Amino acid sequence: MTRFRPEALATAMQRRLDALGVAPESSRHVVASLLETSLRGVDSHGIRLFPHYDRACQAARVNGRPSMQLVASSPSTAVVDADHAFGHHAGAYAMDRALERARETGVGAVAVRHSTHFGAAAYAALRAARSGFVAFSFTNADALVRAAGATVPVFGTNPVCFAAPMTGEDPMCLDMATSTVSWNKILVHRRSGQPLEAGWADDEIGNPTTDAAAARMLEPSGGYKGFGLGMMVDVLCGLLAGGPVAREILPMFTAPLSERRSIGHFFVALDVERFVPLASFAARLKTLADEIRSLPAASNAVMVPGDPEKRTSAERSLAGIPVEDPTLSELLALGPDFAAAVVR
Amino acid sequence: MTRFRPEALATAMQRRLDALGVAPESSRHVVASLLETSLRGVDSHGIRLFPHYDRACQAARVNGRPSMQLVASSPSTAVVDADHAFGHHAGAYAMDRALERARETGVGAVAVRHSTHFGAAAYAALRAARSGFVAFSFTNADALVRAAGATVPVFGTNPVCFAAPMTGEDPMCLDMATSTVSWNKILVHRRSGQPLEAGWADDEIGNPTTDAAAARMLEPSGGYKGFGLGMMVDVLCGLLAGGPVAREILPMFTAPLSERRSIGHFFVALDVERFVPLASFAARLKTLADEIRSLPAASNAVMVPGDPEKRTSAERSLAGIPVEDPTLSELLALGPDFAAAVVR
């Protein structure tokens, strides 16, 4: 297993984006998001995506030098037109506008239109929660999850992400697709030839399948509940943002890279101090988390949302970030900085 | 099947609450919530609960003459101390404070402490969505859902409710427990002797069971995802409100009715007009809903969240609200107004 040294990998990605002409205020968020996400073990949304982003930027789907604009603004709300920026930048920019508003009024809610894939939803939410805010982060995506009761997909994996500050450790962070599993999990099984678990996916006519090669759509998490949550996310990210929703959104990997997708996001920041003192809130959340962690376990350890990512982050910060082919070859093809970042 | 005429049943409940000395600003929300919820077919949270509320009010768990106070307030937030009011009243009061703030700043977020069971989460959310706002409604509840990876329950069925205005019909409304099924569903199977479906519930040591009599806790919807959402709801409704969370909350039915539960709620209202014109938002949501309804169906009709409730409401508004024993006997024992409300 090849591993990369985190800081050296960050440097390699930064230099590559500089060479592509990406503005520093964009590239720093792309690098920080991909690095943090891979350290946290969420490989589906980490540096695995860098070669794709590289191509998307060259093909002008992603605008590396965006001019972000507030097309609407009020004391607690805003709508950002992201000018097809890297979604990581658009998300950080929008969450910062939400935080400004939350500092003034107690809450900030910001919708984003004309954006691109923003990586892990947790990047923006953790940013806010580490500053003492309770935060939500949502994004829409192209249709991939079977609509409850139907034979076709309507909504994307449309994640719900929630983060809250906790004394003495990184925030609690729930970051969940509203599908049963991620599409990436299907792809991993397709490569390995292993069958899928029942209830994960359906074939092209909407029938359940455990054949990864035949899978064409995902099942919503909890049936109609995951479908309903996916619709909620598109109401926030598509309709409130004034952008496309559901089947109007182009697929990420199979649409031409010259075509823009106009992804939408939605962010909320709540100033804890307007409700209860932050110190007591964070201490009570820590107590609750520790109580849950010490519950009698069914098999493995009992964890709260974000715990698996904290463990992986601690391990990978020391040992490096593991990368497999085809991502490994793609990264190494991007220049000697990547080869220099490999752990020897 | 005995059915009640909706208006006559409302009158009977109103008179009964008047006789118990409940303040009109409380009783009107209890009556409106229970009636709307039963009309929408959500029998677990409808008039079935009236006899329980009647007893809880007499035993002083519920304060029929509350003095609600804003213990914290800012341009977009508030914390309400509900003085152990009927939760239906506390929820409507808090959502009205959220709407006031959303009209001023674009968003209102209001936490409630020292409340009681608020019935269906949809009551407050629909109230806001019918006024042109996108709304969230949450409540915590006593520990009943198995923590992911553990053998014991930690969080309640902690619902997530989301509503949004739609042209030409009642709002879209998702109102879902974060457990796989409701506890009431287990009780229905316990009475009928029918086995539970696999994945619904666990026995007293946390092992899966299909025996309704042996069920002691519910499974979270979608495994750790439902567990994570349940924790999110308790962070909002317990920690941000400054009230009890998780296993600190007394059970609804088995704790002495003289003991107060201090339930917490959380409400958010977003002024659609601050993002996009309300008319275009509501029209696009209607188009999306109709598109989903016309998708190729796997078996029955394809529906969007709230559709089953709209159908049932249309039917029951004409035919009356069906009530079975033991609720039927309990209602008839409350006085002749209830008998007079039965459809002959």
XYZ file of C-alpha atoms in Angstrom:
688
model
C 0.000 0.000 0.000
C 1.471 3.332 -1.096
C 1.039 6.209 1.359
C 1.531 9.929 0.910
C 2.952 12.360 3.466
C 0.079 14.788 4.116
C 2.027 18.063 3.994
C 4.036 17.075 0.946
C 0.880 15.941 -0.819
C -0.732 19.286 -0.009
C 2.256 21.054 -1.513
C 2.057 18.915 -4.642
C -1.672 19.635 -5.097
C -1.148 23.344 -4.429
C 1.631 23.593 -7.041
C -0.410 21.717 -9.599
C -3.397 24.042 -9.105
C -1.073 27.054 -9.286
C 0.227 25.730 -12.602
C -3.349 25.440 -13.863
C -3.878 29.103 -13.020
C -6.325 28.500 -10.177
C -6.677 31.525 -7.885
C -5.121 31.070 -4.418
C -8.441 31.685 -2.628
C -9.867 28.724 -4.530
C -6.916 26.354 -4.464
C -6.316 26.623 -0.722
C -9.831 25.326 -0.026
C -9.540 22.514 -2.576
C -6.253 21.390 -1.012
C -7.446 21.779 2.589
C -10.716 19.957 1.918
C -9.174 17.020 0.045
C -6.396 16.622 2.598
C -8.718 16.799 5.627
C -11.208 14.439 3.998
C -8.581 11.830 3.134
C -7.025 12.109 6.596
C -10.490 11.469 8.063
C -10.738 8.296 5.987
C -13.540 9.461 3.695
C -11.644 8.289 0.627
C -14.623 8.639 -1.711
C -14.482 12.431 -1.291
C -10.761 12.934 -0.694
C -7.706 13.100 -2.908
C -9.101 10.342 -5.097
C -11.033 13.171 -6.770
C -8.005 15.377 -7.472
C -7.291 13.983 -10.970
C -10.974 14.459 -11.871
C -10.956 18.042 -10.580
C -7.736 18.647 -12.513
C -9.411 17.574 -15.742
C -12.646 19.433 -14.951
C -10.678 22.617 -14.379
C -8.764 22.262 -17.637
C -12.004 21.565 -19.504
C -13.591 24.705 -17.986
C -16.424 22.920 -16.194
C -14.842 24.351 -13.048
C -13.850 28.023 -13.092
C -10.510 28.357 -11.319
C -10.752 32.159 -11.175
C -14.338 32.756 -10.078
C -15.973 36.056 -9.246
C -18.371 35.147 -6.461
C -21.351 37.405 -5.985
C -24.048 37.883 -3.387
C -27.125 38.006 -5.591
C -29.369 38.397 -2.531
C -28.592 39.429 1.023
C -30.488 40.156 4.222
C -29.500 40.297 7.911
C -29.597 36.495 8.279
C -29.590 35.176 4.715
C -27.734 35.352 1.427
C -27.710 33.751 -1.984
C -24.274 33.295 -3.531
C -23.706 32.906 -7.266
C -20.489 30.882 -7.228
C -19.578 31.491 -10.879
C -18.860 27.748 -11.271
C -16.038 27.845 -8.723
C -14.590 24.799 -7.054
C -17.368 23.799 -4.652
C -14.890 23.644 -1.766
C -14.220 27.356 -2.238
C -17.890 28.167 -2.797
C -18.805 26.265 0.366
C -16.191 27.962 2.529
C -17.132 31.377 1.121
C -20.833 30.753 1.760
C -20.284 29.369 5.253
C -18.178 32.425 6.072
C -21.113 34.627 4.999
C -23.386 32.487 7.199
C -20.992 32.903 10.144
C -20.856 36.699 9.680
C -24.637 36.790 9.787
C -24.862 34.414 12.745
C -22.486 36.652 14.710
C -24.808 39.600 14.086
C -28.263 38.050 14.386
C -27.780 34.566 15.858
C -28.353 32.670 12.604
C -26.991 32.686 9.090
C -28.535 30.703 6.228
C -26.847 30.892 2.826
C -27.809 29.218 -0.436
C -25.354 28.754 -3.304
C -26.130 28.419 -7.008
C -23.865 27.800 -10.011
C -21.348 25.788 -8.032
C -19.559 22.495 -8.649
C -18.869 19.358 -6.592
C -17.837 20.526 -3.111
C -16.194 17.343 -1.836
C -17.154 16.365 1.699
C -20.044 18.308 3.230
C -18.161 18.144 6.527
C -15.477 20.572 5.327
C -17.734 23.626 5.624
C -19.651 22.375 8.683
C -16.498 21.567 10.678
C -15.130 25.003 9.782
C -18.139 26.573 11.524
C -18.339 24.156 14.442
C -14.653 24.679 15.272
C -15.541 28.363 15.709
C -18.278 27.581 18.226
C -21.301 27.363 15.945
C -23.788 24.590 15.331
C -23.776 24.090 11.579
C -25.560 22.360 8.737
C -24.154 21.708 5.268
C -26.116 20.294 2.330
C -25.553 19.800 -1.395
C -27.564 18.417 -4.252
C -26.152 16.049 -6.880
C -27.252 14.259 -10.016
C -30.092 11.714 -9.910
C -28.755 8.417 -8.574
C -31.112 7.302 -5.789
C -34.293 5.409 -6.590
C -37.394 7.402 -5.715
C -39.466 5.519 -3.111
C -42.165 3.565 -4.932
C -40.678 4.257 -8.381
C -38.345 2.362 -10.704
C -36.070 5.298 -11.536
C -33.745 7.672 -9.679
C -34.759 11.283 -9.042
C -32.511 12.758 -6.374
C -28.779 12.492 -5.871
C -27.083 11.092 -2.812
C -27.916 14.548 -1.363
C -26.054 14.503 1.967
C -27.170 15.907 5.311
C -24.258 17.148 7.413
C -24.507 18.453 10.983
C -21.661 19.528 13.266
C -21.540 20.860 16.820
C -18.667 21.965 19.076
C -17.570 19.614 21.829
C -15.165 20.279 24.701
C -11.658 18.872 24.345
C -11.938 17.317 20.914
C -12.934 18.047 17.325
C -16.685 18.688 16.844
C -19.295 15.981 16.668
C -19.939 15.594 12.936
C -22.643 13.623 11.160
C -22.085 13.559 7.391
C -24.434 11.115 5.715
C -25.641 10.473 2.212
C -29.408 10.010 2.111
C -28.833 6.798 0.142
C -28.090 3.494 1.865
C -24.478 3.484 0.658
C -22.359 5.678 -1.587
C -21.973 5.069 -5.312
C -18.266 4.713 -4.677
C -18.975 1.632 -2.579
C -20.697 0.076 -5.581
C -17.657 0.884 -7.733
C -15.305 -0.718 -5.202
C -17.366 -3.924 -5.334
C -17.489 -3.732 -9.118
C -13.688 -3.690 -9.254
C -13.280 -6.484 -6.703
C -16.084 -8.626 -8.127
C -17.651 -9.031 -4.682
C -21.456 -9.132 -4.522
C -23.354 -6.164 -3.025
C -25.332 -6.499 0.170
C -29.079 -6.778 -0.303
C -30.814 -3.407 -0.102
C -27.966 -1.316 -1.474
C -28.755 -0.964 -5.162
C -31.065 -1.666 -8.096
C -30.564 -2.579 -11.729
C -31.542 -0.465 -14.729
C -35.231 -1.306 -14.444
C -35.315 -0.583 -10.716
C -35.230 -4.157 -9.456
C -33.042 -5.000 -6.441
C -29.669 -6.424 -7.380
C -26.565 -7.686 -5.608
C -24.577 -7.685 -8.864
C -22.290 -4.647 -8.761
C -21.909 -4.682 -12.542
C -25.695 -4.500 -12.981
C -26.268 -1.752 -10.389
C -27.584 1.482 -11.904
C -29.113 3.266 -8.902
C -28.903 3.301 -5.116
C -31.593 2.580 -2.571
C -32.639 5.503 -0.326
C -31.590 5.082 3.338
C -34.555 3.829 5.339
C -36.792 3.678 2.250
C -39.180 6.626 1.951
C -37.401 8.418 4.803
C -34.132 8.717 2.901
C -36.107 9.664 -0.221
C -37.889 12.407 1.744
C -34.620 13.708 3.178
C -33.130 13.735 -0.322
C -36.073 15.850 -1.521
C -35.618 18.197 1.462
C -31.990 18.688 0.456
C -32.944 19.544 -3.132
C -35.603 22.003 -1.925
C -32.882 23.800 0.044
C -29.999 23.502 -2.444
C -31.899 23.729 -5.710
C -35.178 25.571 -5.219
C -34.101 28.070 -2.514
C -30.833 28.697 -4.366
C -32.618 29.238 -7.673
C -30.663 26.528 -9.484
C -31.444 23.164 -11.071
C -32.856 20.246 -9.067
C -33.129 16.485 -9.348
C -32.921 15.208 -12.929
C -32.012 18.672 -14.261
C -28.463 18.176 -12.899
C -25.809 16.682 -15.199
C -23.961 13.572 -13.983
C -20.503 14.216 -12.496
C -18.427 11.636 -14.309
C -20.259 10.774 -17.527
C -21.273 14.239 -18.791
C -18.701 16.063 -20.969
C -16.219 17.933 -18.758
C -16.841 21.073 -20.778
C -20.438 21.191 -19.516
C -21.250 23.061 -16.330
C -23.409 21.373 -13.718
C -24.650 24.289 -11.579
C -24.656 22.346 -8.331
C -26.424 24.004 -5.377
C -25.491 24.024 -1.688
C -27.135 25.243 1.510
C -25.450 26.204 4.775
C -26.790 27.174 8.197
C -24.806 28.477 11.170
C -26.380 28.903 14.617
C -24.559 30.957 17.259
C -24.682 28.697 20.318
C -24.167 31.649 22.674
C -27.556 33.096 21.694
C -29.185 29.978 23.156
C -27.002 28.784 26.053
C -23.407 29.492 27.138
C -21.056 27.839 24.633
C -18.872 26.346 27.372
C -21.769 24.512 29.003
C -23.169 23.389 25.639
C -19.823 21.956 24.543
C -19.257 20.312 27.929
C -22.702 18.698 27.914
C -22.142 17.389 24.372
C -18.813 15.911 25.476
C -20.514 14.239 28.460
C -23.234 12.843 26.200
C -20.682 11.560 23.685
C -18.626 9.884 26.402
C -21.778 8.332 27.862
C -22.642 6.864 24.462
C -19.081 5.594 23.949
C -19.266 3.713 27.265
C -22.589 1.962 26.520
C -22.628 -1.835 26.449
C -21.553 -2.712 22.896
C -23.321 -5.161 20.594
C -20.036 -6.173 18.968
C -17.473 -3.457 18.273
C -17.110 -0.128 20.036
C -20.051 2.247 20.305
C -19.262 5.502 18.537
C -20.825 8.901 18.010
C -20.927 10.554 14.574
C -17.412 11.596 13.604
C -15.596 9.098 15.831
C -14.454 6.768 13.028
C -13.069 9.796 11.180
C -11.200 11.004 14.286
C -9.536 7.616 14.719
C -8.510 7.426 11.091
C -7.242 10.975 11.119
C -4.997 10.275 14.106
C -3.604 7.181 12.391
C -3.097 8.713 8.947
C -1.554 11.917 10.293
C 1.337 9.732 11.420
C 1.391 6.922 8.861
C 0.372 8.892 5.785
C -2.608 8.743 3.433
C -2.983 5.427 1.601
C -3.741 5.636 -2.120
C -4.423 2.765 -4.522
C -4.545 2.514 -8.278
C -5.975 3.951 -10.445
C -5.735 7.118 -8.305
C -2.090 6.446 -7.498
C -1.036 6.280 -11.154
C -3.136 9.326 -12.003
C -1.508 11.380 -9.251
C 2.014 10.276 -10.129
C 1.352 11.274 -13.747
C 0.676 14.848 -12.591
C 4.343 15.547 -11.917
C 7.371 14.867 -9.723
C 5.943 16.710 -6.689
C 3.518 13.834 -6.216
C 6.246 11.197 -6.439
C 8.250 13.207 -3.896
C 5.300 13.068 -1.477
C 5.235 9.277 -1.297
C 6.251 7.790 2.056
C 9.525 5.888 1.520
C -65.735 1.096 12.744
C -66.926 4.108 14.747
C -66.225 7.495 13.203
C -66.411 10.976 14.682
C -67.590 14.124 12.928
C -64.497 16.384 12.927
C -66.146 19.648 13.999
C -68.292 18.029 16.675
C -65.256 16.171 18.014
C -63.344 19.451 18.150
C -66.185 20.982 20.136
C -66.213 18.040 22.547
C -62.454 18.274 23.142
C -62.652 22.057 23.533
C -65.419 21.828 26.150
C -63.590 19.133 28.046
C -60.392 21.225 28.188
C -62.453 24.262 29.238
C -63.891 22.183 32.084
C -60.369 21.242 33.180
C -59.506 24.939 33.379
C -57.117 24.933 30.434
C -56.460 28.436 29.070
C -57.996 29.101 25.633
C -54.616 29.917 24.062
C -53.481 26.420 25.026
C -56.625 24.434 24.334
C -57.155 25.813 20.838
C -53.767 24.435 19.751
C -54.343 21.054 21.411
C -57.683 20.703 19.646
C -56.411 21.986 16.285
C -53.322 19.769 16.374
C -55.135 16.569 17.362
C -57.901 17.137 14.838
C -55.542 17.968 11.963
C -53.287 15.031 12.818
C -56.140 12.520 12.938
C -57.627 13.901 9.728
C -54.203 13.408 8.094
C -54.267 9.768 9.199
C -51.393 9.997 11.678
C -53.418 8.174 14.311
C -50.459 7.600 16.631
C -50.258 11.349 17.304
C -53.906 12.316 16.923
C -56.979 12.123 19.127
C -55.834 8.739 20.431
C -53.686 10.810 22.809
C -56.534 12.985 24.137
C -57.400 10.737 27.109
C -53.708 10.626 28.058
C -53.409 14.405 27.836
C -56.589 14.720 29.908
C -55.036 12.649 32.694
C -51.635 14.362 32.405
C -53.306 17.745 32.761
C -55.286 16.660 35.826
C -52.147 15.188 37.387
C -50.289 18.474 36.768
C -47.590 17.037 34.507
C -49.020 19.420 31.930
C -49.676 23.000 32.986
C -52.959 24.110 31.435
C -52.392 27.751 32.364
C -48.762 28.343 31.431
C -46.837 31.585 31.541
C -44.497 31.294 28.582
C -41.335 33.325 28.704
C -38.563 34.260 26.317
C -35.512 33.511 28.436
C -33.203 34.539 25.575
C -33.851 36.588 22.472
C -31.861 38.021 19.584
C -32.787 39.277 16.100
C -33.015 35.741 14.667
C -33.188 33.479 17.726
C -35.059 32.876 20.949
C -35.265 30.394 23.778
C -38.739 29.807 25.171
C -39.378 28.450 28.660
C -42.753 26.816 28.093
C -43.657 26.451 31.777
C -44.702 22.818 31.125
C -47.473 23.872 28.728
C -49.152 21.540 26.294
C -46.435 21.030 23.672
C -48.894 21.883 20.895
C -49.246 25.378 22.385
C -45.517 25.677 23.110
C -44.735 24.670 19.527
C -47.167 27.117 17.965
C -45.956 29.908 20.258
C -42.309 29.172 19.426
C -42.934 28.875 15.690
C -44.768 32.209 15.787
C -41.668 33.761 17.405
C -39.553 32.128 14.651
C -41.869 33.564 11.980
C -41.674 37.071 13.489
C -37.895 36.868 13.358
C -37.844 35.400 9.852
C -40.010 38.285 8.627
C -37.457 40.744 10.031
C -34.130 39.048 9.264
C -34.895 36.173 6.872
C -34.520 33.387 9.447
C -35.924 32.552 12.856
C -34.593 29.707 15.029
C -36.311 29.078 18.364
C -35.522 26.478 21.016
C -38.057 25.443 23.664
C -37.338 24.023 27.123
C -39.699 22.803 29.833
C -42.343 21.640 27.413
C -44.418 18.461 27.106
C -45.352 16.097 24.259
C -46.237 18.283 21.269
C -48.134 15.749 19.176
C -47.233 15.703 15.484
C -44.159 17.750 14.524
C -46.008 18.672 11.335
C -48.486 20.899 13.204
C -45.964 23.707 13.741
C -44.130 23.197 10.441
C -47.319 23.266 8.344
C -48.394 26.441 10.177
C -45.232 28.148 8.911
C -45.211 26.629 5.423
C -48.835 27.696 4.827
C -47.610 31.259 5.432
C -44.938 30.980 2.743
C -41.964 29.873 4.832
C -39.745 26.827 4.618
C -39.853 25.304 8.095
C -38.235 22.698 10.300
C -39.755 21.216 13.472
C -37.934 18.876 15.869
C -38.598 17.416 19.310
C -36.743 15.112 21.645
C -38.386 12.237 23.518
C -37.477 9.534 26.020
C -34.867 6.886 25.157
C -36.465 4.239 22.958
C -34.192 3.751 19.945
C -31.193 1.440 20.137
C -27.921 3.325 19.834
C -25.978 2.073 16.786
C -23.488 -0.533 17.951
C -24.947 -0.717 21.472
C -27.480 -2.972 23.183
C -29.498 -0.196 24.838
C -31.584 2.781 23.749
C -30.247 6.317 24.153
C -32.330 8.678 22.025
C -36.066 8.898 21.515
C -37.842 8.558 18.210
C -36.694 12.187 17.782
C -38.501 13.248 14.602
C -37.244 15.420 11.770
C -40.010 17.457 10.133
C -39.616 19.681 7.068
C -42.329 21.592 5.222
C -42.283 23.867 2.184
C -45.018 25.815 0.371
C -46.287 24.426 -2.917
C -48.593 26.080 -5.474
C -52.213 24.940 -5.502
C -52.115 22.462 -2.626
C -51.089 22.069 1.015
C -47.304 22.228 1.617
C -44.934 19.353 0.979
C -44.377 17.895 4.450
C -41.871 15.275 5.551
C -42.484 14.211 9.180
C -40.373 11.183 10.063
C -39.271 9.494 13.234
C -35.555 8.701 13.151
C -36.428 5.123 14.144
C -37.416 2.511 11.555
C -41.035 2.470 12.765
C -43.010 4.132 15.557
C -43.473 2.527 18.964
C -47.198 2.682 18.299
C -46.720 0.278 15.391
C -45.181 -2.218 17.813
C -48.177 -1.799 20.132
C -50.614 -2.404 17.282
C -48.846 -5.684 16.485
C -48.753 -6.588 20.171
C -52.543 -6.258 20.342
C -53.148 -8.181 17.107
C -50.545 -10.858 17.850
C -48.961 -10.399 14.422
C -45.191 -10.766 14.176
C -43.050 -7.685 13.571
C -41.044 -7.273 10.398
C -37.337 -7.996 10.727
C -35.328 -4.872 11.472
C -37.997 -3.000 13.405
C -37.224 -3.779 17.036
C -35.027 -5.476 19.629
C -35.642 -7.322 22.862
C -34.535 -6.209 26.326
C -30.924 -7.248 25.762
C -30.743 -5.532 22.385
C -31.107 -8.579 20.160
C -33.314 -8.354 17.060
C -36.827 -9.703 17.603
C -39.981 -10.151 15.572
C -42.015 -10.880 18.718
C -44.046 -7.761 19.491
C -44.469 -8.819 23.130
C -40.694 -9.073 23.564
C -39.851 -5.770 21.849
C -38.289 -3.222 24.203
C -36.572 -0.814 21.813
C -36.723 0.304 18.190
C -34.073 0.090 15.512
C -32.758 3.427 14.169
C -33.781 4.142 10.559
C -30.919 3.235 8.255
C -28.738 2.062 11.151
C -26.109 4.587 12.249
C -27.684 7.236 10.018
C -30.943 7.274 11.982
C -28.942 7.146 15.204
C -26.899 10.146 14.082
C -30.029 12.072 13.099
C -31.547 11.264 16.499
C -28.460 12.689 18.193
C -28.665 15.806 16.004
C -32.264 16.307 17.152
C -31.269 16.034 20.817
C -28.397 18.490 20.325
C -30.929 21.001 18.959
C -33.862 20.274 21.300
C -31.987 19.427 24.500
C -28.557 21.028 24.483
C -29.387 24.259 22.606
C -32.613 24.634 24.601
C -30.816 24.053 27.897
C -33.025 21.133 28.920
C -32.564 17.402 29.477
C -31.374 15.061 26.718
C -31.419 11.357 25.911
C -31.798 9.151 28.998
C -32.427 12.166 31.256
C -35.979 12.372 29.863
C -38.781 10.532 31.664
C -40.867 8.055 29.664
C -44.215 9.381 28.462
C -46.551 6.597 29.497
C -44.859 4.705 32.329
C -43.546 7.574 34.497
C -45.981 8.929 37.137
C -48.259 11.549 35.582
C -47.390 13.929 38.389
C -43.791 14.107 37.161
C -42.771 16.698 34.616
C -40.730 15.638 31.594
C -39.236 18.914 30.355
C -39.348 17.970 26.697
C -37.418 20.231 24.309
C -38.285 21.359 20.795
C -36.519 23.288 18.037
C -38.074 25.267 15.187
C -36.620 27.037 12.170
C -38.449 29.294 9.699
C -36.791 30.527 6.486
C -38.386 33.383 4.544
C -38.442 32.070 0.977
C -38.667 35.604 -0.447
C -35.184 36.408 0.855
C -33.806 33.699 -1.444
C -36.045 33.563 -4.513
C -39.545 34.854 -5.326
C -42.057 32.777 -3.363
C -44.329 32.300 -6.375
C -41.587 30.750 -8.496
C -40.322 28.614 -5.583
C -43.788 27.219 -4.903
C -44.456 26.656 -8.601
C -41.164 24.802 -9.096
C -41.884 22.614 -6.055
C -45.317 21.806 -7.492
C -43.731 20.887 -10.846
C -41.161 18.687 -9.095
C -43.854 16.978 -7.002
C -46.010 16.315 -10.063
C -42.985 14.968 -11.940
C -42.291 12.534 -9.093
C -45.964 11.494 -8.931
C -45.885 10.605 -12.629
C -42.743 8.442 -12.452
C -43.036 4.770 -13.447
C -44.225 3.031 -10.272
C -42.689 -0.103 -8.780
C -46.080 -1.253 -7.459
C -48.404 1.381 -6.001
C -48.464 5.089 -6.747
C -45.314 7.182 -6.369
C -45.849 9.859 -3.752
C -44.003 12.842 -2.313
C -43.799 13.448 1.450
C -47.230 14.472 2.724
C -49.219 12.876 -0.098
C -50.595 9.959 1.952
C -51.737 12.464 4.587
C -53.457 14.646 1.977
C -55.386 11.681 0.635
C -56.486 10.542 4.073
C -57.444 14.068 5.063
C -59.699 14.427 2.031
C -61.384 11.115 2.821
C -61.800 11.660 6.560
C -63.042 15.235 6.205
C -66.105 13.717 4.531
C -66.435 10.312 6.203
C -65.290 11.242 9.694
C -62.360 10.184 11.863
C -62.286 6.452 12.681
C -61.571 5.545 16.312
C -61.150 2.087 17.797
C -61.098 0.768 21.343
C -59.589 1.426 23.789
C -59.521 5.063 22.634
C -63.191 4.970 21.710
C -64.309 3.875 25.196
C -61.977 6.365 26.839
C -63.376 9.240 24.801
C -66.999 8.255 25.378
C -66.296 8.138 29.123
C -65.279 11.812 29.011
C -68.864 12.991 28.604
C -71.908 13.211 26.329
C -70.316 15.700 23.936
C -68.139 12.869 22.645
C -71.081 10.540 22.143
C -72.863 13.344 20.306
C -69.918 13.634 17.913
C -70.184 10.046 16.657
C -71.277 9.656 13.024
C -74.704 7.973 13.029
